[in-house]
Amino acid sequence: MNLQLYLKWIYILIMIITISCKGKNNDLIKIKEINSPSQENFVQKYLKKGYHVIDEVSADLDGDLKNDKIYITSSSDEITNAQILIFKNINNSFSLWAKNDTSPIMGQKEYSKTVTKGAYFTIEYNRDIEDKYNQSNYLTFKFDGNKFLLHKFSQEIYDAKADKNLPVKTWTNKDFGIVNFENISYDFIENLK
């Protein structure tokens, strides 16, 4: 095969690949645009004044094979409640699904992480009380009937003075009934104990 014929075949292959990938490249560009920080201004309009995003979690919370978003937000002030926002993914456009402005998490200092599994998500946060004890707290929510309900609250406590772990305490919906995500607050958690 001569060089000219060989180059012609290479050119044809490149053109075929370019044409067949053209639509896919556009889809990739759209995905990048949606996930870029400038496109996530939908979060900004729901933030409490002076708050900023400290964590973002993407997960399919309702089983529709589309990643929804959970945002944990906080102010610079350590003694204010963190805000939690959940957005539903509707064809790569996000709509506010649930909002909690009174979470029991006292800002960025206490927040640890959010873990998801299927229709459940757990928010982990830690509280240290003046060299007395350290608390690891776990709030687990379940997606049920197009809303998020408190499923379980667990607390692990390390007693610093006695230098030992205390037994894990767990409360479930059998203890507190049906409680909507929006109604979870510092006072609610303190009243469980």
mmCIF file with all atom_site columns, C-alpha atoms in Angstrom:
data_model
loop_
_atom_site.group_PDB
_atom_site.id
_atom_site.type_symbol
_atom_site.label_atom_id
_atom_site.label_alt_id
_atom_site.label_comp_id
_atom_site.label_asym_id
_atom_site.label_entity_id
_atom_site.label_seq_id
_atom_site.pdbx_PDB_ins_code
_atom_site.Cartn_x
_atom_site.Cartn_y
_atom_site.Cartn_z
_atom_site.occupancy
_atom_site.B_iso_or_equiv
_atom_site.pdbx_formal_charge
_atom_site.auth_seq_id
_atom_site.auth_comp_id
_atom_site.auth_asym_id
_atom_site.auth_atom_id
_atom_site.pdbx_PDB_model_num
ATOM 1   C CA . MET A 1 1   ? 0.000   0.000  0.000  1.00 0.00 ? 1   MET A CA 1
ATOM 2   C CA . ASN A 1 2   ? 1.474   3.319  -0.963 1.00 0.00 ? 2   ASN A CA 1
ATOM 3   C CA . LEU A 1 3   ? 1.825   6.200  1.469  1.00 0.00 ? 3   LEU A CA 1
ATOM 4   C CA . GLN A 1 4   ? -0.828  8.373  -0.208 1.00 0.00 ? 4   GLN A CA 1
ATOM 5   C CA . LEU A 1 5   ? -3.485  5.629  0.030  1.00 0.00 ? 5   LEU A CA 1
ATOM 6   C CA . TYR A 1 6   ? -2.480  4.895  3.626  1.00 0.00 ? 6   TYR A CA 1
ATOM 7   C CA . LEU A 1 7   ? -2.873  8.576  4.626  1.00 0.00 ? 7   LEU A CA 1
ATOM 8   C CA . LYS A 1 8   ? -6.253  8.731  2.872  1.00 0.00 ? 8   LYS A CA 1
ATOM 9   C CA . TRP A 1 9   ? -7.495  5.770  4.982  1.00 0.00 ? 9   TRP A CA 1
ATOM 10  C CA . ILE A 1 10  ? -6.219  7.399  8.178  1.00 0.00 ? 10  ILE A CA 1
ATOM 11  C CA . TYR A 1 11  ? -8.030  10.618 7.230  1.00 0.00 ? 11  TYR A CA 1
ATOM 12  C CA . ILE A 1 12  ? -11.294 8.701  6.589  1.00 0.00 ? 12  ILE A CA 1
ATOM 13  C CA . LEU A 1 13  ? -11.018 6.910  9.939  1.00 0.00 ? 13  LEU A CA 1
ATOM 14  C CA . ILE A 1 14  ? -10.424 10.182 11.766 1.00 0.00 ? 14  ILE A CA 1
ATOM 15  C CA . MET A 1 15  ? -13.461 11.738 10.058 1.00 0.00 ? 15  MET A CA 1
ATOM 16  C CA . ILE A 1 16  ? -15.668 8.754  10.965 1.00 0.00 ? 16  ILE A CA 1
ATOM 17  C CA . ILE A 1 17  ? -14.556 8.905  14.599 1.00 0.00 ? 17  ILE A CA 1
ATOM 18  C CA . THR A 1 18  ? -15.050 12.669 14.730 1.00 0.00 ? 18  THR A CA 1
ATOM 19  C CA . ILE A 1 19  ? -18.559 12.466 13.259 1.00 0.00 ? 19  ILE A CA 1
ATOM 20  C CA . SER A 1 20  ? -19.644 9.560  15.468 1.00 0.00 ? 20  SER A CA 1
ATOM 21  C CA . CYS A 1 21  ? -18.334 11.273 18.644 1.00 0.00 ? 21  CYS A CA 1
ATOM 22  C CA . LYS A 1 22  ? -19.685 14.729 17.881 1.00 0.00 ? 22  LYS A CA 1
ATOM 23  C CA . GLY A 1 23  ? -22.940 14.288 19.842 1.00 0.00 ? 23  GLY A CA 1
ATOM 24  C CA . LYS A 1 24  ? -21.104 12.592 22.701 1.00 0.00 ? 24  LYS A CA 1
ATOM 25  C CA . ASN A 1 25  ? -18.673 15.487 23.002 1.00 0.00 ? 25  ASN A CA 1
ATOM 26  C CA . ASN A 1 26  ? -21.608 17.868 23.280 1.00 0.00 ? 26  ASN A CA 1
ATOM 27  C CA . ASP A 1 27  ? -23.050 15.724 26.075 1.00 0.00 ? 27  ASP A CA 1
ATOM 28  C CA . LEU A 1 28  ? -19.709 15.808 27.870 1.00 0.00 ? 28  LEU A CA 1
ATOM 29  C CA . ILE A 1 29  ? -19.566 19.578 27.527 1.00 0.00 ? 29  ILE A CA 1
ATOM 30  C CA . LYS A 1 30  ? -23.093 19.850 28.985 1.00 0.00 ? 30  LYS A CA 1
ATOM 31  C CA . ILE A 1 31  ? -22.163 17.655 31.941 1.00 0.00 ? 31  ILE A CA 1
ATOM 32  C CA . LYS A 1 32  ? -19.082 19.758 32.641 1.00 0.00 ? 32  LYS A CA 1
ATOM 33  C CA . GLU A 1 33  ? -21.166 22.934 32.457 1.00 0.00 ? 33  GLU A CA 1
ATOM 34  C CA . ILE A 1 34  ? -23.754 21.571 34.893 1.00 0.00 ? 34  ILE A CA 1
ATOM 35  C CA . ASN A 1 35  ? -21.124 20.439 37.370 1.00 0.00 ? 35  ASN A CA 1
ATOM 36  C CA . SER A 1 36  ? -19.016 23.571 37.165 1.00 0.00 ? 36  SER A CA 1
ATOM 37  C CA . PRO A 1 37  ? -19.112 25.907 40.172 1.00 0.00 ? 37  PRO A CA 1
ATOM 38  C CA . SER A 1 38  ? -20.593 28.711 38.103 1.00 0.00 ? 38  SER A CA 1
ATOM 39  C CA . GLN A 1 39  ? -23.588 26.528 37.243 1.00 0.00 ? 39  GLN A CA 1
ATOM 40  C CA . GLU A 1 40  ? -24.283 25.608 40.874 1.00 0.00 ? 40  GLU A CA 1
ATOM 41  C CA . ASN A 1 41  ? -25.631 29.029 41.698 1.00 0.00 ? 41  ASN A CA 1
ATOM 42  C CA . PHE A 1 42  ? -28.906 27.260 42.458 1.00 0.00 ? 42  PHE A CA 1
ATOM 43  C CA . VAL A 1 43  ? -27.412 26.550 45.901 1.00 0.00 ? 43  VAL A CA 1
ATOM 44  C CA . GLN A 1 44  ? -26.515 30.166 46.599 1.00 0.00 ? 44  GLN A CA 1
ATOM 45  C CA . LYS A 1 45  ? -30.085 31.431 46.637 1.00 0.00 ? 45  LYS A CA 1
ATOM 46  C CA . TYR A 1 46  ? -31.027 29.015 49.446 1.00 0.00 ? 46  TYR A CA 1
ATOM 47  C CA . LEU A 1 47  ? -28.049 29.674 51.712 1.00 0.00 ? 47  LEU A CA 1
ATOM 48  C CA . LYS A 1 48  ? -28.648 31.491 54.965 1.00 0.00 ? 48  LYS A CA 1
ATOM 49  C CA . LYS A 1 49  ? -26.981 34.907 55.067 1.00 0.00 ? 49  LYS A CA 1
ATOM 50  C CA . GLY A 1 50  ? -23.252 34.582 55.770 1.00 0.00 ? 50  GLY A CA 1
ATOM 51  C CA . TYR A 1 51  ? -23.204 30.823 55.088 1.00 0.00 ? 51  TYR A CA 1
ATOM 52  C CA . HIS A 1 52  ? -20.999 28.911 52.643 1.00 0.00 ? 52  HIS A CA 1
ATOM 53  C CA . VAL A 1 53  ? -20.846 25.288 51.443 1.00 0.00 ? 53  VAL A CA 1
ATOM 54  C CA . ILE A 1 54  ? -18.529 23.070 53.527 1.00 0.00 ? 54  ILE A CA 1
ATOM 55  C CA . ASP A 1 55  ? -19.444 19.746 51.893 1.00 0.00 ? 55  ASP A CA 1
ATOM 56  C CA . GLU A 1 56  ? -21.239 18.481 48.808 1.00 0.00 ? 56  GLU A CA 1
ATOM 57  C CA . VAL A 1 57  ? -22.341 14.869 48.368 1.00 0.00 ? 57  VAL A CA 1
ATOM 58  C CA . SER A 1 58  ? -23.759 13.386 45.159 1.00 0.00 ? 58  SER A CA 1
ATOM 59  C CA . ALA A 1 59  ? -25.890 10.246 45.497 1.00 0.00 ? 59  ALA A CA 1
ATOM 60  C CA . ASP A 1 60  ? -29.005 8.675  44.047 1.00 0.00 ? 60  ASP A CA 1
ATOM 61  C CA . LEU A 1 61  ? -31.309 9.099  47.046 1.00 0.00 ? 61  LEU A CA 1
ATOM 62  C CA . ASP A 1 62  ? -34.591 8.046  45.443 1.00 0.00 ? 62  ASP A CA 1
ATOM 63  C CA . GLY A 1 63  ? -33.533 5.182  43.156 1.00 0.00 ? 63  GLY A CA 1
ATOM 64  C CA . ASP A 1 64  ? -34.144 6.995  39.849 1.00 0.00 ? 64  ASP A CA 1
ATOM 65  C CA . LEU A 1 65  ? -30.514 6.444  38.720 1.00 0.00 ? 65  LEU A CA 1
ATOM 66  C CA . LYS A 1 66  ? -29.768 10.198 38.861 1.00 0.00 ? 66  LYS A CA 1
ATOM 67  C CA . ASN A 1 67  ? -27.383 11.653 41.419 1.00 0.00 ? 67  ASN A CA 1
ATOM 68  C CA . ASP A 1 68  ? -29.098 14.093 43.739 1.00 0.00 ? 68  ASP A CA 1
ATOM 69  C CA . LYS A 1 69  ? -27.093 16.513 45.889 1.00 0.00 ? 69  LYS A CA 1
ATOM 70  C CA . ILE A 1 70  ? -26.719 17.117 49.606 1.00 0.00 ? 70  ILE A CA 1
ATOM 71  C CA . TYR A 1 71  ? -25.038 20.340 50.715 1.00 0.00 ? 71  TYR A CA 1
ATOM 72  C CA . ILE A 1 72  ? -23.836 21.004 54.234 1.00 0.00 ? 72  ILE A CA 1
ATOM 73  C CA . THR A 1 73  ? -23.392 24.731 54.836 1.00 0.00 ? 73  THR A CA 1
ATOM 74  C CA . SER A 1 74  ? -22.028 26.741 57.733 1.00 0.00 ? 74  SER A CA 1
ATOM 75  C CA . SER A 1 75  ? -21.145 30.243 58.747 1.00 0.00 ? 75  SER A CA 1
ATOM 76  C CA . SER A 1 76  ? -17.731 31.237 60.025 1.00 0.00 ? 76  SER A CA 1
ATOM 77  C CA . ASP A 1 77  ? -19.276 31.503 63.489 1.00 0.00 ? 77  ASP A CA 1
ATOM 78  C CA . GLU A 1 78  ? -18.743 28.153 65.247 1.00 0.00 ? 78  GLU A CA 1
ATOM 79  C CA . ILE A 1 79  ? -21.801 28.406 67.478 1.00 0.00 ? 79  ILE A CA 1
ATOM 80  C CA . THR A 1 80  ? -24.436 28.564 64.752 1.00 0.00 ? 80  THR A CA 1
ATOM 81  C CA . ASN A 1 81  ? -26.326 25.582 63.410 1.00 0.00 ? 81  ASN A CA 1
ATOM 82  C CA . ALA A 1 82  ? -25.178 24.092 60.135 1.00 0.00 ? 82  ALA A CA 1
ATOM 83  C CA . GLN A 1 83  ? -27.712 24.272 57.320 1.00 0.00 ? 83  GLN A CA 1
ATOM 84  C CA . ILE A 1 84  ? -28.461 21.162 55.234 1.00 0.00 ? 84  ILE A CA 1
ATOM 85  C CA . LEU A 1 85  ? -29.886 21.418 51.714 1.00 0.00 ? 85  LEU A CA 1
ATOM 86  C CA . ILE A 1 86  ? -31.010 18.502 49.536 1.00 0.00 ? 86  ILE A CA 1
ATOM 87  C CA . PHE A 1 87  ? -31.576 18.978 45.808 1.00 0.00 ? 87  PHE A CA 1
ATOM 88  C CA . LYS A 1 88  ? -33.372 16.558 43.501 1.00 0.00 ? 88  LYS A CA 1
ATOM 89  C CA . ASN A 1 89  ? -31.844 15.920 40.101 1.00 0.00 ? 89  ASN A CA 1
ATOM 90  C CA . ILE A 1 90  ? -34.519 16.336 37.440 1.00 0.00 ? 90  ILE A CA 1
ATOM 91  C CA . ASN A 1 91  ? -32.842 15.794 34.052 1.00 0.00 ? 91  ASN A CA 1
ATOM 92  C CA . ASN A 1 92  ? -29.594 17.438 35.223 1.00 0.00 ? 92  ASN A CA 1
ATOM 93  C CA . SER A 1 93  ? -31.443 20.420 36.638 1.00 0.00 ? 93  SER A CA 1
ATOM 94  C CA . PHE A 1 94  ? -31.567 20.656 40.416 1.00 0.00 ? 94  PHE A CA 1
ATOM 95  C CA . SER A 1 95  ? -34.600 21.620 42.469 1.00 0.00 ? 95  SER A CA 1
ATOM 96  C CA . LEU A 1 96  ? -34.741 22.147 46.244 1.00 0.00 ? 96  LEU A CA 1
ATOM 97  C CA . TRP A 1 97  ? -36.181 18.996 47.789 1.00 0.00 ? 97  TRP A CA 1
ATOM 98  C CA . ALA A 1 98  ? -35.611 19.450 51.516 1.00 0.00 ? 98  ALA A CA 1
ATOM 99  C CA . LYS A 1 99  ? -34.024 22.029 53.770 1.00 0.00 ? 99  LYS A CA 1
ATOM 100 C CA . ASN A 1 100 ? -33.025 22.088 57.423 1.00 0.00 ? 100 ASN A CA 1
ATOM 101 C CA . ASP A 1 101 ? -31.960 25.426 58.891 1.00 0.00 ? 101 ASP A CA 1
ATOM 102 C CA . THR A 1 102 ? -31.847 24.180 62.504 1.00 0.00 ? 102 THR A CA 1
ATOM 103 C CA . SER A 1 103 ? -29.660 21.066 62.382 1.00 0.00 ? 103 SER A CA 1
ATOM 104 C CA . PRO A 1 104 ? -28.047 19.950 65.649 1.00 0.00 ? 104 PRO A CA 1
ATOM 105 C CA . ILE A 1 105 ? -24.598 20.341 64.101 1.00 0.00 ? 105 ILE A CA 1
ATOM 106 C CA . MET A 1 106 ? -22.821 23.396 65.414 1.00 0.00 ? 106 MET A CA 1
ATOM 107 C CA . GLY A 1 107 ? -21.081 24.529 62.276 1.00 0.00 ? 107 GLY A CA 1
ATOM 108 C CA . GLN A 1 108 ? -17.954 23.537 60.472 1.00 0.00 ? 108 GLN A CA 1
ATOM 109 C CA . LYS A 1 109 ? -16.085 22.662 63.668 1.00 0.00 ? 109 LYS A CA 1
ATOM 110 C CA . GLU A 1 110 ? -18.399 19.725 64.485 1.00 0.00 ? 110 GLU A CA 1
ATOM 111 C CA . TYR A 1 111 ? -19.270 18.438 61.029 1.00 0.00 ? 111 TYR A CA 1
ATOM 112 C CA . SER A 1 112 ? -17.326 15.347 59.955 1.00 0.00 ? 112 SER A CA 1
ATOM 113 C CA . LYS A 1 113 ? -18.871 13.782 56.825 1.00 0.00 ? 113 LYS A CA 1
ATOM 114 C CA . THR A 1 114 ? -21.979 12.504 55.081 1.00 0.00 ? 114 THR A CA 1
ATOM 115 C CA . VAL A 1 115 ? -22.237 8.869  54.022 1.00 0.00 ? 115 VAL A CA 1
ATOM 116 C CA . THR A 1 116 ? -24.908 7.519  51.661 1.00 0.00 ? 116 THR A CA 1
ATOM 117 C CA . LYS A 1 117 ? -26.229 4.040  50.929 1.00 0.00 ? 117 LYS A CA 1
ATOM 118 C CA . GLY A 1 118 ? -29.296 3.621  48.751 1.00 0.00 ? 118 GLY A CA 1
ATOM 119 C CA . ALA A 1 119 ? -32.249 5.528  50.207 1.00 0.00 ? 119 ALA A CA 1
ATOM 120 C CA . TYR A 1 120 ? -30.310 6.298  53.409 1.00 0.00 ? 120 TYR A CA 1
ATOM 121 C CA . PHE A 1 121 ? -27.803 8.978  54.300 1.00 0.00 ? 121 PHE A CA 1
ATOM 122 C CA . THR A 1 122 ? -25.960 9.519  57.564 1.00 0.00 ? 122 THR A CA 1
ATOM 123 C CA . ILE A 1 123 ? -24.522 12.806 58.737 1.00 0.00 ? 123 ILE A CA 1
ATOM 124 C CA . GLU A 1 124 ? -21.635 12.368 61.134 1.00 0.00 ? 124 GLU A CA 1
ATOM 125 C CA . TYR A 1 125 ? -20.558 15.071 63.542 1.00 0.00 ? 125 TYR A CA 1
ATOM 126 C CA . ASN A 1 126 ? -18.367 15.272 66.627 1.00 0.00 ? 126 ASN A CA 1
ATOM 127 C CA . ARG A 1 127 ? -18.730 17.287 69.783 1.00 0.00 ? 127 ARG A CA 1
ATOM 128 C CA . ASP A 1 128 ? -15.945 17.790 72.328 1.00 0.00 ? 128 ASP A CA 1
ATOM 129 C CA . ILE A 1 129 ? -16.934 19.057 75.765 1.00 0.00 ? 129 ILE A CA 1
ATOM 130 C CA . GLU A 1 130 ? -14.061 20.758 77.656 1.00 0.00 ? 130 GLU A CA 1
ATOM 131 C CA . ASP A 1 131 ? -11.806 17.773 78.388 1.00 0.00 ? 131 ASP A CA 1
ATOM 132 C CA . LYS A 1 132 ? -14.768 15.846 79.813 1.00 0.00 ? 132 LYS A CA 1
ATOM 133 C CA . TYR A 1 133 ? -15.927 13.748 76.879 1.00 0.00 ? 133 TYR A CA 1
ATOM 134 C CA . ASN A 1 134 ? -15.954 13.410 73.115 1.00 0.00 ? 134 ASN A CA 1
ATOM 135 C CA . GLN A 1 135 ? -19.168 12.545 71.287 1.00 0.00 ? 135 GLN A CA 1
ATOM 136 C CA . SER A 1 136 ? -19.418 10.987 67.843 1.00 0.00 ? 136 SER A CA 1
ATOM 137 C CA . ASN A 1 137 ? -22.973 11.510 66.603 1.00 0.00 ? 137 ASN A CA 1
ATOM 138 C CA . TYR A 1 138 ? -24.703 9.822  63.667 1.00 0.00 ? 138 TYR A CA 1
ATOM 139 C CA . LEU A 1 139 ? -27.989 11.107 62.218 1.00 0.00 ? 139 LEU A CA 1
ATOM 140 C CA . THR A 1 140 ? -29.421 8.640  59.690 1.00 0.00 ? 140 THR A CA 1
ATOM 141 C CA . PHE A 1 141 ? -32.251 9.665  57.378 1.00 0.00 ? 141 PHE A CA 1
ATOM 142 C CA . LYS A 1 142 ? -34.321 7.517  55.032 1.00 0.00 ? 142 LYS A CA 1
ATOM 143 C CA . PHE A 1 143 ? -36.062 8.564  51.844 1.00 0.00 ? 143 PHE A CA 1
ATOM 144 C CA . ASP A 1 144 ? -39.683 7.439  52.225 1.00 0.00 ? 144 ASP A CA 1
ATOM 145 C CA . GLY A 1 145 ? -42.732 8.595  50.291 1.00 0.00 ? 145 GLY A CA 1
ATOM 146 C CA . ASN A 1 146 ? -40.995 11.566 48.619 1.00 0.00 ? 146 ASN A CA 1
ATOM 147 C CA . LYS A 1 147 ? -39.695 12.927 51.928 1.00 0.00 ? 147 LYS A CA 1
ATOM 148 C CA . PHE A 1 148 ? -36.769 12.333 54.254 1.00 0.00 ? 148 PHE A CA 1
ATOM 149 C CA . LEU A 1 149 ? -37.471 10.928 57.698 1.00 0.00 ? 149 LEU A CA 1
ATOM 150 C CA . LEU A 1 150 ? -35.202 10.464 60.685 1.00 0.00 ? 150 LEU A CA 1
ATOM 151 C CA . HIS A 1 151 ? -34.438 6.747  60.789 1.00 0.00 ? 151 HIS A CA 1
ATOM 152 C CA . LYS A 1 152 ? -31.904 6.541  63.607 1.00 0.00 ? 152 LYS A CA 1
ATOM 153 C CA . PHE A 1 153 ? -29.710 8.622  65.895 1.00 0.00 ? 153 PHE A CA 1
ATOM 154 C CA . SER A 1 154 ? -26.615 7.035  67.458 1.00 0.00 ? 154 SER A CA 1
ATOM 155 C CA . GLN A 1 155 ? -24.083 8.432  69.850 1.00 0.00 ? 155 GLN A CA 1
ATOM 156 C CA . GLU A 1 156 ? -20.667 7.099  70.817 1.00 0.00 ? 156 GLU A CA 1
ATOM 157 C CA . ILE A 1 157 ? -19.130 8.768  73.854 1.00 0.00 ? 157 ILE A CA 1
ATOM 158 C CA . TYR A 1 158 ? -15.549 8.672  75.047 1.00 0.00 ? 158 TYR A CA 1
ATOM 159 C CA . ASP A 1 159 ? -15.209 9.729  78.692 1.00 0.00 ? 159 ASP A CA 1
ATOM 160 C CA . ALA A 1 160 ? -11.886 11.585 78.801 1.00 0.00 ? 160 ALA A CA 1
ATOM 161 C CA . LYS A 1 161 ? -11.668 11.701 82.609 1.00 0.00 ? 161 LYS A CA 1
ATOM 162 C CA . ALA A 1 162 ? -12.264 7.952  83.008 1.00 0.00 ? 162 ALA A CA 1
ATOM 163 C CA . ASP A 1 163 ? -10.287 7.226  79.799 1.00 0.00 ? 163 ASP A CA 1
ATOM 164 C CA . LYS A 1 164 ? -12.879 4.795  78.446 1.00 0.00 ? 164 LYS A CA 1
ATOM 165 C CA . ASN A 1 165 ? -15.610 4.422  75.839 1.00 0.00 ? 165 ASN A CA 1
ATOM 166 C CA . LEU A 1 166 ? -19.140 4.412  77.189 1.00 0.00 ? 166 LEU A CA 1
ATOM 167 C CA . PRO A 1 167 ? -21.794 2.103  75.708 1.00 0.00 ? 167 PRO A CA 1
ATOM 168 C CA . VAL A 1 168 ? -23.172 3.260  72.339 1.00 0.00 ? 168 VAL A CA 1
ATOM 169 C CA . LYS A 1 169 ? -26.631 4.796  72.605 1.00 0.00 ? 169 LYS A CA 1
ATOM 170 C CA . THR A 1 170 ? -29.081 4.393  69.734 1.00 0.00 ? 170 THR A CA 1
ATOM 171 C CA . TRP A 1 171 ? -32.572 5.776  69.198 1.00 0.00 ? 171 TRP A CA 1
ATOM 172 C CA . THR A 1 172 ? -34.777 4.677  66.284 1.00 0.00 ? 172 THR A CA 1
ATOM 173 C CA . ASN A 1 173 ? -38.155 5.699  64.896 1.00 0.00 ? 173 ASN A CA 1
ATOM 174 C CA . LYS A 1 174 ? -39.633 3.235  67.445 1.00 0.00 ? 174 LYS A CA 1
ATOM 175 C CA . ASP A 1 175 ? -38.408 5.671  70.120 1.00 0.00 ? 175 ASP A CA 1
ATOM 176 C CA . PHE A 1 176 ? -39.268 9.006  68.494 1.00 0.00 ? 176 PHE A CA 1
ATOM 177 C CA . GLY A 1 177 ? -41.959 8.167  65.908 1.00 0.00 ? 177 GLY A CA 1
ATOM 178 C CA . ILE A 1 178 ? -42.134 9.766  62.471 1.00 0.00 ? 178 ILE A CA 1
ATOM 179 C CA . VAL A 1 179 ? -39.932 12.851 62.342 1.00 0.00 ? 179 VAL A CA 1
ATOM 180 C CA . ASN A 1 180 ? -39.339 14.845 59.162 1.00 0.00 ? 180 ASN A CA 1
ATOM 181 C CA . PHE A 1 181 ? -35.827 15.902 58.172 1.00 0.00 ? 181 PHE A CA 1
ATOM 182 C CA . GLU A 1 182 ? -36.828 19.566 58.426 1.00 0.00 ? 182 GLU A CA 1
ATOM 183 C CA . ASN A 1 183 ? -37.753 19.181 62.111 1.00 0.00 ? 183 ASN A CA 1
ATOM 184 C CA . ILE A 1 184 ? -34.421 17.863 63.402 1.00 0.00 ? 184 ILE A CA 1
ATOM 185 C CA . SER A 1 185 ? -32.768 20.395 65.686 1.00 0.00 ? 185 SER A CA 1
ATOM 186 C CA . TYR A 1 186 ? -30.337 20.666 68.574 1.00 0.00 ? 186 TYR A CA 1
ATOM 187 C CA . ASP A 1 187 ? -33.270 20.762 71.032 1.00 0.00 ? 187 ASP A CA 1
ATOM 188 C CA . PHE A 1 188 ? -34.879 17.686 69.461 1.00 0.00 ? 188 PHE A CA 1
ATOM 189 C CA . ILE A 1 189 ? -31.660 15.660 69.900 1.00 0.00 ? 189 ILE A CA 1
ATOM 190 C CA . GLU A 1 190 ? -31.125 16.892 73.457 1.00 0.00 ? 190 GLU A CA 1
ATOM 191 C CA . ASN A 1 191 ? -34.706 15.907 74.367 1.00 0.00 ? 191 ASN A CA 1
ATOM 192 C CA . LEU A 1 192 ? -34.089 12.335 73.127 1.00 0.00 ? 192 LEU A CA 1
ATOM 193 C CA . LYS A 1 193 ? -31.505 11.733 75.836 1.00 0.00 ? 193 LYS A CA 1
#
